[in-house]
Amino acid sequence: MLLNTHDDLPHPVPPAAFLRYKENYFFILFSPATGVFGLSHLNFEPGFDRGRFSCTLSVRGKLIKYANQIPFPQDFALTREIGDGRLSVAFVEPHGRFDMRLESDDVELDVVFTRRQSTFDFGACRSAAPDMPTFQEVMTLGLNLPYNHHQQGLSVKGRLRLKDGGETIAIEGYGYRDHSWSMRSDNLVKEHTWCGFNFPSLTIGSKTIQTLHRPGLVAREGYVADADGPRAFRAIATRAVGDGPDGLPAKLVHELVDVFGRAYTIESDVAERLAHVPLYSEVPSSNGDVYHVVENFCRCRLKETGEEGIALIELGRSSRVGGAFQ
């Protein structure tokens, strides 16, 4: 049998070597009437024996950050509360109520997230839009390993107490949660968008991603949830308009079509964002690569109905593509 001249030599590391399992929770709150916006991230990686916790708030324009890391919890499976002793989420009612509490050096945050829309399972996108690459396909590098992802539009209500001065601020508005548990290649991501749109009558989620391994192959998934229930999008397009802050677009336009052919065109005003906070979703790689993410809380408008809403426009890029967002 004729072998290759390079078979005896060390081989290039295959991208699949960087796959790992992660369970991720995000809880996002919008309280525009009191000027409070925020994002909590609870991240569990058993292969690295770690749980990472963060809560980043913009309180009337002031950035307040909390972050911590603990060993992977031994009693993790099916527990009804996750936390590190300071930031916690209790699962009170399945798909119905989630209580979040933070006591940091700077703040006490006590909020309750309750169901506003039904939970959407992104697995539906595989059959609803078979012509679009899925996150499972792209993020597991074509191996189609398990990739589970849910999202849900919520309402949020509670209070925030500032320890410097003792002021208590009411929290009330839209919220949503994102929950995934899967094999994934986050450290190979080139860039992504992850956007949630909250309108009085509906919730919309849209996300795109491509990897450094296969640039140009863009996964697209999304959904709309309203009084009729959740349903997947069969077409997703995004385009940037104008020049905004920190190298971001002035506006981001989503052109979406659901499985029944109904169009949703959403324009988000990034240039006049209400608040923005950083997200440190990944531990920097040993080679110095960093993944930069910024969360933009923006006003948005649904063109077809004129309905006004509020959006989270999350944009991320590898340090191989660009620097940190400001």
Tab-separated table of C-alpha atoms in Angstrom, residues 14-238:
chain	number	residue	atom	x	y	z
A	14	PRO	CA	-8.132	19.223	13.657
A	15	PRO	CA	-10.740	21.810	14.657
A	16	ALA	CA	-12.759	19.061	16.356
A	17	ALA	CA	-10.027	18.881	19.008
A	18	PHE	CA	-11.305	22.195	20.369
A	19	LEU	CA	-14.899	21.100	20.850
A	20	ARG	CA	-16.134	21.046	24.423
A	21	TYR	CA	-19.372	20.759	26.343
A	22	LYS	CA	-20.952	23.803	27.933
A	23	GLU	CA	-24.259	24.641	29.591
A	24	ASN	CA	-25.101	28.328	29.339
A	25	TYR	CA	-27.757	30.555	30.906
A	26	PHE	CA	-28.410	34.204	30.041
A	27	PHE	CA	-30.984	36.455	31.695
A	28	ILE	CA	-31.462	39.924	30.186
A	29	LEU	CA	-33.397	42.782	31.762
A	30	PHE	CA	-34.676	46.050	30.299
A	31	SER	CA	-36.026	48.716	32.672
A	32	PRO	CA	-35.908	51.839	30.485
A	33	ALA	CA	-38.220	53.892	32.730
A	34	THR	CA	-35.634	53.759	35.533
A	35	GLY	CA	-32.525	53.624	33.327
A	36	VAL	CA	-31.421	50.104	34.267
A	37	PHE	CA	-30.294	47.503	31.733
A	38	GLY	CA	-28.335	44.351	32.350
A	39	LEU	CA	-27.244	40.848	31.447
A	40	SER	CA	-26.409	37.900	33.677
A	41	HIS	CA	-24.385	34.972	32.371
A	42	LEU	CA	-24.062	31.636	34.187
A	43	ASN	CA	-21.721	29.278	32.369
A	44	PHE	CA	-20.809	25.691	33.290
A	45	GLU	CA	-17.942	23.746	31.670
A	46	PRO	CA	-17.368	20.345	33.333
A	47	GLY	CA	-14.374	19.561	31.113
A	48	PHE	CA	-12.549	22.536	32.625
A	49	ASP	CA	-13.973	21.986	36.137
A	50	ARG	CA	-15.403	25.486	36.296
A	51	GLY	CA	-18.548	27.493	36.641
A	52	ARG	CA	-18.348	31.139	35.611
A	53	PHE	CA	-20.784	33.784	36.823
A	54	SER	CA	-21.197	37.380	35.737
A	55	CYS	CA	-23.752	40.165	35.971
A	56	THR	CA	-23.109	43.402	34.118
A	57	LEU	CA	-25.439	46.361	34.647
A	58	SER	CA	-25.808	49.819	33.199
A	59	VAL	CA	-27.478	51.968	35.851
A	60	ARG	CA	-28.298	55.411	34.449
A	61	GLY	CA	-25.168	55.178	32.330
A	62	LYS	CA	-22.868	53.862	35.077
A	63	LEU	CA	-21.288	50.455	34.463
A	64	ILE	CA	-21.467	48.000	37.373
A	65	LYS	CA	-19.801	44.593	36.988
A	66	TYR	CA	-19.709	41.385	38.987
A	67	ALA	CA	-17.756	38.250	38.020
A	68	ASN	CA	-16.637	35.065	39.737
A	69	GLN	CA	-15.440	31.542	39.006
A	70	ILE	CA	-15.937	28.376	41.075
A	71	PRO	CA	-15.219	24.662	40.589
A	72	PHE	CA	-17.884	22.800	38.639
A	73	PRO	CA	-20.697	21.981	41.105
A	74	GLN	CA	-20.865	18.358	42.201
A	75	ASP	CA	-24.680	18.464	42.568
A	76	PHE	CA	-25.277	20.203	39.219
A	77	ALA	CA	-27.702	17.852	37.453
A	78	LEU	CA	-31.389	18.742	37.951
A	79	THR	CA	-30.749	21.192	40.773
A	80	ARG	CA	-33.517	23.799	41.172
A	81	GLU	CA	-31.115	26.634	41.917
A	82	ILE	CA	-27.729	27.537	40.457
A	83	GLY	CA	-25.317	30.051	41.883
A	84	ASP	CA	-21.964	30.867	43.428
A	85	GLY	CA	-23.213	32.195	46.770
A	86	ARG	CA	-23.631	35.757	45.519
A	87	LEU	CA	-25.336	35.460	42.099
A	88	SER	CA	-28.117	32.886	41.894
A	89	VAL	CA	-31.070	31.831	39.739
A	90	ALA	CA	-33.918	29.734	41.142
A	91	PHE	CA	-36.130	27.734	38.763
A	92	VAL	CA	-39.484	28.329	40.448
A	93	GLU	CA	-41.934	27.320	37.704
A	94	PRO	CA	-40.975	25.449	34.498
A	95	HIS	CA	-40.996	27.931	31.593
A	96	GLY	CA	-42.933	30.270	33.878
A	97	ARG	CA	-40.899	31.917	36.652
A	98	PHE	CA	-37.201	32.442	37.412
A	99	ASP	CA	-35.965	34.340	40.487
A	100	MET	CA	-32.552	35.991	40.211
A	101	ARG	CA	-30.596	37.543	43.036
A	102	LEU	CA	-27.199	39.214	43.246
A	103	GLU	CA	-25.449	40.563	46.298
A	104	SER	CA	-22.116	42.050	45.274
A	105	ASP	CA	-19.867	44.708	46.784
A	106	ASP	CA	-21.745	47.325	44.763
A	107	VAL	CA	-25.396	46.289	44.569
A	108	GLU	CA	-28.250	44.142	45.781
A	109	LEU	CA	-30.390	42.980	42.874
A	110	ASP	CA	-33.582	41.017	43.442
A	111	VAL	CA	-35.770	40.386	40.383
A	112	VAL	CA	-38.402	37.938	39.183
A	113	PHE	CA	-38.670	36.924	35.529
A	114	THR	CA	-42.097	35.635	34.464
A	115	ARG	CA	-43.417	34.143	31.236
A	116	ARG	CA	-44.529	36.576	28.529
A	117	GLN	CA	-44.204	34.239	25.544
A	118	SER	CA	-43.790	30.502	25.019
A	119	THR	CA	-40.298	29.003	24.975
A	120	PHE	CA	-38.830	28.465	21.516
A	121	ASP	CA	-36.639	25.445	20.748
A	122	PHE	CA	-34.109	26.360	18.034
A	123	GLY	CA	-34.051	22.707	16.988
A	124	ALA	CA	-37.197	23.540	14.992
A	125	CYS	CA	-35.052	25.580	12.595
A	126	ARG	CA	-33.479	22.437	11.144
A	127	SER	CA	-36.745	21.314	9.556
A	128	ALA	CA	-38.390	24.724	9.072
A	129	ALA	CA	-35.466	26.146	7.080
A	130	PRO	CA	-33.433	23.210	5.735
A	131	ASP	CA	-31.662	25.420	3.192
A	132	MET	CA	-29.987	27.521	5.908
A	133	PRO	CA	-26.947	26.158	7.793
A	134	THR	CA	-27.803	25.558	11.443
A	135	PHE	CA	-25.808	26.343	14.564
A	136	GLN	CA	-25.540	22.618	15.194
A	137	GLU	CA	-23.851	22.147	11.827
A	138	VAL	CA	-21.484	25.107	12.103
A	139	MET	CA	-20.694	25.077	15.840
A	140	THR	CA	-20.023	21.324	15.972
A	141	LEU	CA	-17.876	21.572	12.820
A	142	GLY	CA	-20.071	19.400	10.623
A	143	LEU	CA	-20.143	16.521	13.114
A	144	ASN	CA	-23.781	17.243	14.072
A	145	LEU	CA	-23.130	16.567	17.745
A	146	PRO	CA	-25.843	17.387	20.307
A	147	TYR	CA	-26.738	21.087	20.250
A	148	ASN	CA	-29.712	22.183	22.354
A	149	HIS	CA	-30.870	25.802	22.566
A	150	HIS	CA	-33.981	27.490	23.994
A	151	GLN	CA	-35.069	31.123	24.248
A	152	GLN	CA	-38.090	32.813	25.824
A	153	GLY	CA	-39.573	36.301	26.057
A	154	LEU	CA	-40.212	37.302	29.680
A	155	SER	CA	-41.325	40.168	31.864
A	156	VAL	CA	-39.133	41.304	34.756
A	157	LYS	CA	-39.941	43.080	38.012
A	158	GLY	CA	-37.986	43.743	41.189
A	159	ARG	CA	-35.556	46.154	42.776
A	160	LEU	CA	-31.931	47.229	42.702
A	161	ARG	CA	-30.231	48.770	45.745
A	162	LEU	CA	-27.013	50.713	45.291
A	163	LYS	CA	-24.715	50.164	48.253
A	164	ASP	CA	-22.971	53.474	47.631
A	165	GLY	CA	-25.634	55.845	48.947
A	166	GLY	CA	-28.319	53.246	49.631
A	167	GLU	CA	-30.706	54.275	46.845
A	168	THR	CA	-33.281	51.666	45.810
A	169	ILE	CA	-34.380	51.651	42.156
A	170	ALA	CA	-37.460	49.863	40.852
A	171	ILE	CA	-36.970	47.353	38.035
A	172	GLU	CA	-39.841	46.680	35.648
A	173	GLY	CA	-39.975	45.945	31.952
A	174	TYR	CA	-39.121	43.341	29.361
A	175	GLY	CA	-36.768	40.463	29.918
A	176	TYR	CA	-35.770	37.292	28.180
A	177	ARG	CA	-33.729	34.209	28.829
A	178	ASP	CA	-31.444	32.053	26.712
A	179	HIS	CA	-30.481	28.504	27.672
A	180	SER	CA	-28.190	26.147	25.775
A	181	TRP	CA	-26.434	22.872	26.554
A	182	SER	CA	-24.272	21.464	23.831
A	183	MET	CA	-20.963	20.589	22.306
A	184	ARG	CA	-19.544	23.741	20.746
A	185	SER	CA	-16.459	25.454	19.355
A	186	ASP	CA	-16.770	28.938	20.832
A	187	ASN	CA	-13.017	29.538	20.720
A	188	LEU	CA	-13.102	29.086	16.919
A	189	VAL	CA	-15.854	31.666	16.286
A	190	LYS	CA	-14.982	34.446	13.850
A	191	GLU	CA	-17.985	36.716	14.455
A	192	HIS	CA	-21.646	36.566	15.378
A	193	THR	CA	-24.871	38.467	15.980
A	194	TRP	CA	-27.344	37.511	18.701
A	195	CYS	CA	-30.375	39.764	18.865
A	196	GLY	CA	-33.610	39.792	20.839
A	197	PHE	CA	-36.494	42.115	20.009
A	198	ASN	CA	-39.259	42.880	22.479
A	199	PHE	CA	-42.504	44.421	21.278
A	200	PRO	CA	-45.792	44.727	23.183
A	201	SER	CA	-47.422	41.989	21.086
A	202	LEU	CA	-44.489	39.705	20.239
A	203	THR	CA	-40.913	38.597	20.834
A	204	ILE	CA	-38.380	37.927	18.071
A	205	GLY	CA	-34.981	36.259	18.273
A	206	SER	CA	-32.385	36.145	15.500
A	207	LYS	CA	-28.801	34.912	15.485
A	208	THR	CA	-26.008	34.367	12.985
A	209	ILE	CA	-22.522	32.936	13.374
A	210	GLN	CA	-19.479	31.880	11.370
A	211	THR	CA	-16.223	30.264	12.451
A	212	LEU	CA	-12.568	30.852	11.688
A	213	HIS	CA	-12.492	27.235	10.506
A	214	ARG	CA	-15.013	27.841	7.696
A	215	PRO	CA	-15.392	31.595	7.160
A	216	GLY	CA	-18.238	32.413	4.844
A	217	LEU	CA	-20.419	29.528	6.012
A	218	VAL	CA	-22.955	31.474	8.082
A	219	ALA	CA	-25.452	29.728	10.342
A	220	ARG	CA	-28.790	31.537	10.653
A	221	GLU	CA	-31.581	30.731	13.083
A	222	GLY	CA	-34.499	32.660	14.528
A	223	TYR	CA	-38.125	32.747	15.569
A	224	VAL	CA	-41.143	34.879	16.389
A	225	ALA	CA	-43.447	34.237	19.359
A	226	ASP	CA	-46.826	35.931	19.808
A	227	ALA	CA	-50.404	35.106	20.800
A	228	ASP	CA	-50.469	32.380	18.117
A	229	GLY	CA	-47.402	30.687	19.609
A	230	PRO	CA	-43.745	30.366	18.550
A	231	ARG	CA	-42.637	29.611	14.987
A	232	ALA	CA	-39.341	29.497	13.163
A	233	PHE	CA	-38.008	31.797	10.474
A	234	ARG	CA	-37.264	30.337	7.063
A	235	ALA	CA	-35.288	33.400	5.870
A	236	ILE	CA	-32.938	35.661	7.834
A	237	ALA	CA	-30.915	38.584	6.486
A	238	THR	CA	-29.135	41.387	8.310
